[in-house]
Amino acid sequence: MRNKSIHRFLEKLDSIAVIGLGYTGLPLALRLAEQFNVIGFDNDPVRIQQLQQGYDSNQEIELHLPANLLPIFTNDPSQLANPSVYIIAVPTPVDSANLPDLHFLKKAVEQVGQFLKLGDCVIVESTVYPGCTEAYCVPILETVSGLKLGKDFSIGYSPERINPGDAVHHIGAVIKLVAASDSSALDFMTQLYQHVTAAGVHACESIRVAEAAKLTENIQRDVNIALLNELSGVYEKLGINPGAVWEAASTKWNFLPFRPGLAGGHCISVDPYYLLDQIKPMGIKAPIVEEARRVNEGMVNRVMTHVLRHLETVKDEKNNKRVLIMGASFKPNVKDVRNSKPVELAKLLKQNNVEVELIDPLVDTQQLERVAGLTLTSQIKGRYQVIIVAVNHTAYKELGESYFCNSTFETALVIDLTGAFKGVIHNRKYWTI
């Protein structure tokens, strides 16, 4: 296949389509649109209408830019007819049984296949298991388009490294991994992504290496968080303050600065299952990966047990058994509640007949109702028997002990899953991991 020229894109003779305009696709589309003609496609008409009006509901991206620096936002599939590069950046979640859910990816690949032409290049950015791009996506593309990989089109993989809520490690400041089905496509992808990030591009020896690297990045974080979660329980039983242990251990130069906590979101709590599901039929074991998932998934139950134990100690008092959870999103300074462990905790406490209220300065209550069937408390009233600081939003960092004392009974417990208020709260029972 003839090598695709980056110059045609720089001269805006050819265009690029980014499919999926969420946390990954939107910043990528905007970055590419600074120099190239870009079609930003999403199947959600509401999302497209908001973007066309200059509003990012995720509140991650500034869209008030000159028209020539913006993609063409559309949910019209016919707009995918002209581009010659298709970048797929759709979600790849797991289902209720923690099995890979590829229906978003399948639909996106089918849509691309309908318009695939001779010489086109398809790039997957979604997180997948090793081999998925070539063994799953390519057959769909070939079947729908009638074209053949290598002879008629090329395919590549460049895993997203977006970190929502992080202004430092933005898309232009992070090294991009690239891999492709042939050397010409790899050369083109390298040149293309060099225009996306100033940090550089790392070419992988194969697509499967790049897919595995993406999983490894997040599995490593999962394992390290699980280790600290496990040790926090061990030290607690030994009567040792876990927070003081992390503080002391972190004085050594090679101590990794992980902290225990609720490991939710779209990477840490999802990606390991893509590897585990792939290797299971092969009889391959990954016990450390499995155990990390077990430990981290068990943290919600561990926190709930702590809450119920405290409420049991005050059951004969007339104090209200209300519980307040501070933070509903899956991580600090973002509004996304999908795969949120604080939300999971709230649901579990409610199932145990605990009166739970959720507050969050960023989360949209309509999204919370739609995704989780829960509502936010707009303004706290009265006093609580337990306050759980679940997410370390910047907005919470200015709070002092008076906030917690004024909002709780004297017998109340403050559970600080972030460690942010260690050494701040003295006049209430305080527990952190």
XYZ file of C-alpha atoms in Angstrom:
433
model
C 0.000 0.000 0.000
C 1.287 3.470 -0.873
C 2.638 5.474 2.055
C 0.175 8.105 3.239
C 1.695 11.603 3.227
C 1.344 13.800 6.313
C 1.814 16.813 4.040
C -1.583 16.305 2.427
C -3.137 16.626 5.880
C -1.079 19.680 6.787
C -2.169 21.267 3.523
C -5.739 20.250 4.463
C -6.229 18.243 1.302
C -7.171 15.197 3.401
C -9.105 15.092 6.665
C -9.239 13.099 9.905
C -12.299 11.755 11.716
C -12.263 11.285 15.484
C -15.073 8.960 16.536
C -16.220 9.282 20.130
C -16.030 12.706 21.774
C -15.744 11.892 25.451
C -12.828 12.419 27.820
C -10.452 10.911 25.243
C -11.801 11.873 21.841
C -12.649 15.526 22.453
C -9.192 16.731 23.561
C -7.619 14.697 20.760
C -9.970 16.177 18.150
C -9.276 19.701 19.383
C -5.534 19.155 19.386
C -5.605 17.779 15.835
C -7.881 20.607 14.659
C -5.149 23.124 15.443
C -3.365 21.933 12.280
C -5.664 19.574 10.378
C -9.187 19.329 9.022
C -11.034 17.269 11.611
C -14.498 15.735 11.795
C -15.533 15.156 15.422
C -18.197 12.438 15.369
C -20.354 11.162 18.218
C -23.601 9.182 18.094
C -25.106 11.211 20.952
C -27.084 14.135 19.420
C -27.252 15.950 22.768
C -23.473 15.796 23.136
C -23.026 17.143 19.596
C -25.506 19.965 20.137
C -23.696 21.010 23.310
C -20.317 20.961 21.577
C -21.664 22.966 18.653
C -22.836 25.536 21.208
C -19.377 25.655 22.789
C -20.235 23.677 25.920
C -18.359 20.622 27.212
C -20.598 18.911 29.766
C -17.515 17.244 31.258
C -16.114 20.719 31.962
C -12.661 19.563 30.896
C -12.171 21.502 27.666
C -12.384 25.177 26.623
C -14.328 25.380 23.373
C -14.443 29.137 22.864
C -11.920 29.088 20.013
C -11.897 30.505 16.473
C -13.934 28.368 14.076
C -10.831 27.452 12.072
C -9.338 25.795 15.175
C -12.398 23.674 15.931
C -13.432 20.320 14.489
C -16.712 19.970 12.642
C -18.903 18.390 15.315
C -21.520 16.013 13.954
C -23.650 12.957 14.682
C -24.411 12.487 10.971
C -22.684 9.248 9.822
C -22.581 10.481 6.221
C -19.935 12.998 7.351
C -17.585 10.023 7.728
C -17.473 9.504 3.960
C -14.606 11.888 3.161
C -11.888 11.472 5.834
C -9.007 9.141 5.039
C -7.885 8.633 8.653
C -10.330 7.359 11.278
C -9.388 7.510 14.960
C -11.702 5.502 17.226
C -11.878 6.751 20.818
C -15.034 5.174 22.227
C -15.510 3.694 25.720
C -14.623 0.052 26.371
C -16.209 -0.726 29.754
C -16.974 -4.011 31.489
C -20.439 -5.377 32.143
C -22.031 -6.332 35.459
C -20.035 -9.581 35.451
C -16.759 -7.691 34.828
C -16.521 -9.054 31.290
C -15.293 -6.793 28.451
C -18.136 -4.876 26.808
C -17.129 -4.077 23.232
C -20.472 -2.932 21.858
C -19.360 0.722 21.552
C -16.204 -0.362 19.750
C -18.118 -2.736 17.471
C -20.557 -0.022 16.417
C -17.756 2.478 15.753
C -15.782 -0.039 13.669
C -18.896 -0.921 11.672
C -19.572 2.758 10.994
C -16.014 3.247 9.764
C -16.257 0.122 7.635
C -19.206 1.560 5.750
C -17.030 4.398 4.436
C -13.568 2.798 4.329
C -11.728 3.513 1.072
C -8.523 2.464 -0.640
C -5.507 3.889 1.176
C -7.371 4.770 4.379
C -5.906 4.282 7.848
C -7.894 3.273 10.939
C -6.415 3.994 14.380
C -7.870 2.617 17.620
C -7.301 4.583 20.839
C -9.802 2.719 23.017
C -8.382 0.389 25.670
C -8.607 -3.239 24.522
C -7.058 -6.637 25.231
C -3.879 -7.635 23.327
C -4.896 -8.791 19.871
C -8.273 -7.061 19.799
C -7.362 -4.473 17.160
C -6.197 -7.085 14.665
C -8.327 -10.104 15.603
C -11.593 -8.308 16.399
C -11.639 -4.941 14.617
C -9.984 -5.940 11.329
C -12.443 -8.733 10.424
C -15.353 -6.343 10.994
C -13.724 -3.705 8.818
C -13.006 -6.212 6.057
C -16.503 -7.696 6.149
C -18.325 -4.357 6.114
C -16.066 -2.615 3.591
C -15.137 -5.509 1.326
C -11.508 -4.322 1.524
C -8.425 -6.202 2.755
C -5.914 -5.125 5.392
C -2.453 -4.508 3.958
C -3.659 -4.500 0.379
C -6.371 -1.816 0.651
C -6.110 -0.172 4.079
C -3.931 -0.074 7.184
C -4.668 -0.165 10.875
C -2.886 1.165 13.931
C -3.170 1.445 17.690
C -2.300 4.404 19.900
C -3.673 4.002 23.442
C -5.116 7.092 25.059
C -3.294 8.522 28.065
C -5.839 11.147 29.058
C -6.017 11.904 32.793
C -9.237 13.858 33.509
C -8.844 16.637 36.039
C -5.066 16.811 35.514
C -3.886 20.115 34.051
C -0.229 19.033 34.040
C -0.367 15.718 32.157
C -2.534 16.975 29.319
C -2.559 15.460 25.843
C 0.239 17.708 24.561
C 2.569 16.850 27.448
C 2.439 13.049 27.428
C 4.402 10.620 25.238
C 2.163 8.799 22.768
C 2.596 5.121 21.966
C 2.028 4.151 18.334
C 1.895 0.811 16.561
C 0.687 -0.198 13.123
C 0.046 -3.072 10.756
C 2.942 -2.124 8.471
C 6.017 0.111 8.470
C 4.468 2.747 6.193
C 1.455 3.159 8.453
C 3.742 3.298 11.495
C 5.796 6.063 9.900
C 2.637 8.020 9.107
C 1.226 7.586 12.620
C 4.511 8.688 14.148
C 4.461 11.887 12.114
C 0.776 12.473 12.850
C 1.088 12.139 16.632
C 4.236 14.250 16.679
C 1.839 17.089 15.841
C -0.339 16.098 18.828
C 2.228 16.022 21.624
C 5.463 17.853 22.284
C 6.567 15.064 24.633
C 7.407 12.700 21.803
C 6.210 9.471 20.239
C 7.303 5.935 21.095
C 6.933 3.413 18.271
C 6.094 -0.078 19.536
C 7.270 -3.216 17.769
C 3.717 -4.491 17.341
C 0.109 -3.550 17.928
C -0.186 -6.231 20.620
C 2.748 -4.669 22.497
C 1.010 -1.293 22.503
C -2.278 -2.849 23.635
C -0.505 -4.726 26.433
C 1.437 -1.615 27.479
C -1.809 0.286 28.027
C -3.183 -2.483 30.232
C 0.106 -2.772 32.123
C 0.156 0.923 33.019
C -3.148 0.621 34.847
C -2.689 -2.889 36.214
C 0.502 -1.688 37.908
C -1.434 1.115 39.610
C -4.160 -1.324 40.646
C -1.619 -3.687 42.211
C 0.187 -0.922 44.101
C -3.049 0.537 45.469
C -4.177 -2.951 46.502
C -0.917 -3.474 48.382
C -1.443 -0.299 50.391
C -5.111 -1.133 50.971
C -4.115 -4.532 52.321
C -1.316 -3.152 54.487
C -3.574 -0.447 55.917
C -5.854 -3.192 57.258
C -2.911 -5.143 58.638
C -1.411 -2.134 60.432
C -4.791 -1.129 61.795
C -5.178 -4.560 63.416
C -1.669 -4.186 64.862
C -2.629 -0.848 66.398
C -0.343 1.106 64.063
C -1.476 4.307 62.349
C -1.311 3.524 58.578
C -1.078 7.197 57.604
C 1.994 7.634 59.791
C 3.529 4.572 58.125
C 3.100 6.013 54.601
C 4.527 9.334 55.764
C 7.578 7.650 57.260
C 8.132 5.245 54.356
C 7.875 8.025 51.789
C 11.056 9.608 53.134
C 13.018 6.911 51.282
C 13.970 7.889 47.719
C 12.610 4.770 46.035
C 9.314 4.433 47.904
C 6.499 4.712 45.353
C 4.021 7.425 46.411
C 0.830 5.377 46.086
C -1.923 5.744 48.661
C -4.737 3.403 49.669
C -8.321 4.221 48.763
C -11.325 3.442 46.609
C -10.051 2.368 43.176
C -12.837 3.146 40.711
C -13.075 4.880 37.357
C -12.521 3.705 33.799
C -8.919 2.498 33.968
C -7.842 0.925 37.242
C -11.115 -0.859 37.925
C -11.699 -1.930 34.311
C -8.480 -2.622 32.404
C -7.283 -5.644 34.448
C -10.455 -7.517 33.522
C -9.638 -7.189 29.812
C -6.415 -9.114 30.379
C -7.931 -11.636 32.799
C -10.789 -12.412 30.430
C -8.409 -12.964 27.521
C -6.056 -15.357 29.310
C -8.685 -17.421 31.153
C -9.590 -19.681 28.179
C -5.871 -20.282 27.621
C -5.376 -21.591 31.145
C -2.960 -18.758 31.942
C -3.027 -17.468 35.516
C -2.275 -13.970 36.807
C -2.828 -14.373 40.574
C -1.377 -11.009 41.568
C -3.647 -9.199 39.118
C -6.651 -11.189 40.344
C -5.831 -10.592 43.995
C -5.366 -6.855 43.442
C -8.838 -6.707 41.947
C -10.262 -8.681 44.865
C -8.615 -6.438 47.462
C -9.601 -3.185 45.784
C -13.158 -4.297 45.078
C -13.443 -5.242 48.746
C -12.682 -1.725 49.971
C -16.286 -0.556 49.648
C -17.417 -3.366 51.934
C -14.615 -2.590 54.348
C -15.704 1.047 54.635
C -19.353 0.043 54.948
C -18.488 -2.349 57.773
C -16.721 0.483 59.587
C -19.798 2.690 59.225
C -22.205 -0.005 60.441
C -19.957 -0.849 63.380
C -19.928 2.781 64.476
C -23.688 3.152 64.080
C -24.148 0.022 66.175
C -22.186 1.609 69.032
C -24.574 4.592 69.144
C -27.826 2.703 68.480
C -29.174 3.365 71.974
C -28.626 7.114 71.667
C -31.281 9.442 70.280
C -28.871 10.846 67.759
C -29.883 10.575 64.111
C -28.145 7.790 62.175
C -27.583 9.944 59.095
C -24.448 9.478 56.958
C -22.972 12.109 54.646
C -20.674 11.140 51.776
C -18.539 13.995 50.473
C -17.748 13.374 46.821
C -19.698 11.351 44.263
C -17.335 11.351 41.261
C -14.834 8.566 40.615
C -11.783 10.788 41.245
C -10.852 14.311 42.402
C -11.780 17.375 40.347
C -13.905 15.595 37.750
C -17.676 15.330 37.506
C -17.919 11.833 36.023
C -19.812 9.375 38.251
C -19.466 6.286 36.065
C -17.707 3.442 37.924
C -17.694 5.620 41.051
C -16.899 3.770 44.269
C -18.472 6.484 46.483
C -21.690 5.916 44.535
C -21.337 2.165 45.052
C -20.790 2.783 48.763
C -23.898 4.964 48.992
C -26.020 2.283 47.344
C -24.646 -0.426 49.619
C -25.320 1.620 52.760
C -28.872 2.301 51.596
C -29.378 -1.426 51.111
C -28.405 -1.777 54.780
C -31.107 0.720 55.811
C -28.711 3.588 56.426
C -29.913 7.117 55.658
C -27.295 8.395 53.202
C -26.825 11.813 51.623
C -24.346 12.670 48.863
C -22.770 16.038 48.147
C -20.379 17.032 45.377
C -19.454 20.523 44.117
C -18.858 19.292 40.539
C -21.257 16.468 39.810
C -24.463 17.173 37.907
C -27.394 15.763 39.863
C -29.266 14.813 36.685
C -26.312 12.743 35.503
C -26.110 11.068 38.913
C -29.812 10.213 38.756
C -29.470 8.912 35.208
C -26.349 6.822 35.831
C -26.893 5.648 39.402
C -30.460 6.461 40.421
C -29.209 8.662 43.271
C -29.706 12.349 44.023
C -27.364 14.962 45.413
C -28.100 16.972 48.528
C -27.916 20.611 47.495
C -27.306 21.910 51.010
C -26.595 19.934 54.140
C -28.925 20.456 57.083
C -28.837 19.129 60.598
C -26.192 16.796 61.938
C -24.725 13.504 60.860
C -23.458 10.518 62.796
C -20.881 9.701 60.097
C -19.180 11.865 57.487
C -17.182 10.099 54.792
C -14.657 12.187 52.841
C -14.589 10.002 49.725
C -13.084 12.280 47.055
C -10.321 14.827 47.545
C -11.813 17.664 45.500
C -9.846 20.914 45.623
C -12.999 22.618 46.921
C -12.751 20.553 50.127
C -9.152 21.456 50.926
C -10.052 24.729 52.633
C -12.385 23.049 55.116
C -11.331 23.074 58.737
C -12.356 21.061 61.762
C -15.214 23.458 62.485
C -17.004 22.309 59.329
C -17.048 18.713 60.557
C -17.888 19.589 64.162
C -20.751 21.857 63.145
C -22.173 19.146 60.891
C -21.951 16.186 63.270
C -22.965 14.948 66.712
C -20.284 14.781 69.390
C -20.308 10.992 69.095
C -19.848 11.134 65.313
C -17.165 9.465 63.228
C -15.287 11.125 60.376
C -14.019 8.609 57.817
C -11.346 10.234 55.681
C -10.570 8.017 52.698
C -8.298 10.686 51.224
C -6.066 11.340 54.216
C -6.499 15.064 53.555
C -7.668 15.850 57.074
C -5.086 13.865 58.999
C -3.960 16.067 61.895
C -6.894 18.461 61.340
C -9.735 16.686 63.130
C -9.263 16.252 66.889
C -12.708 16.617 68.424
C -14.428 13.799 66.587
C -13.576 10.176 66.114
C -11.363 10.003 63.059
C -10.502 7.040 60.850
C -8.380 7.003 57.736
C -6.629 4.394 55.632
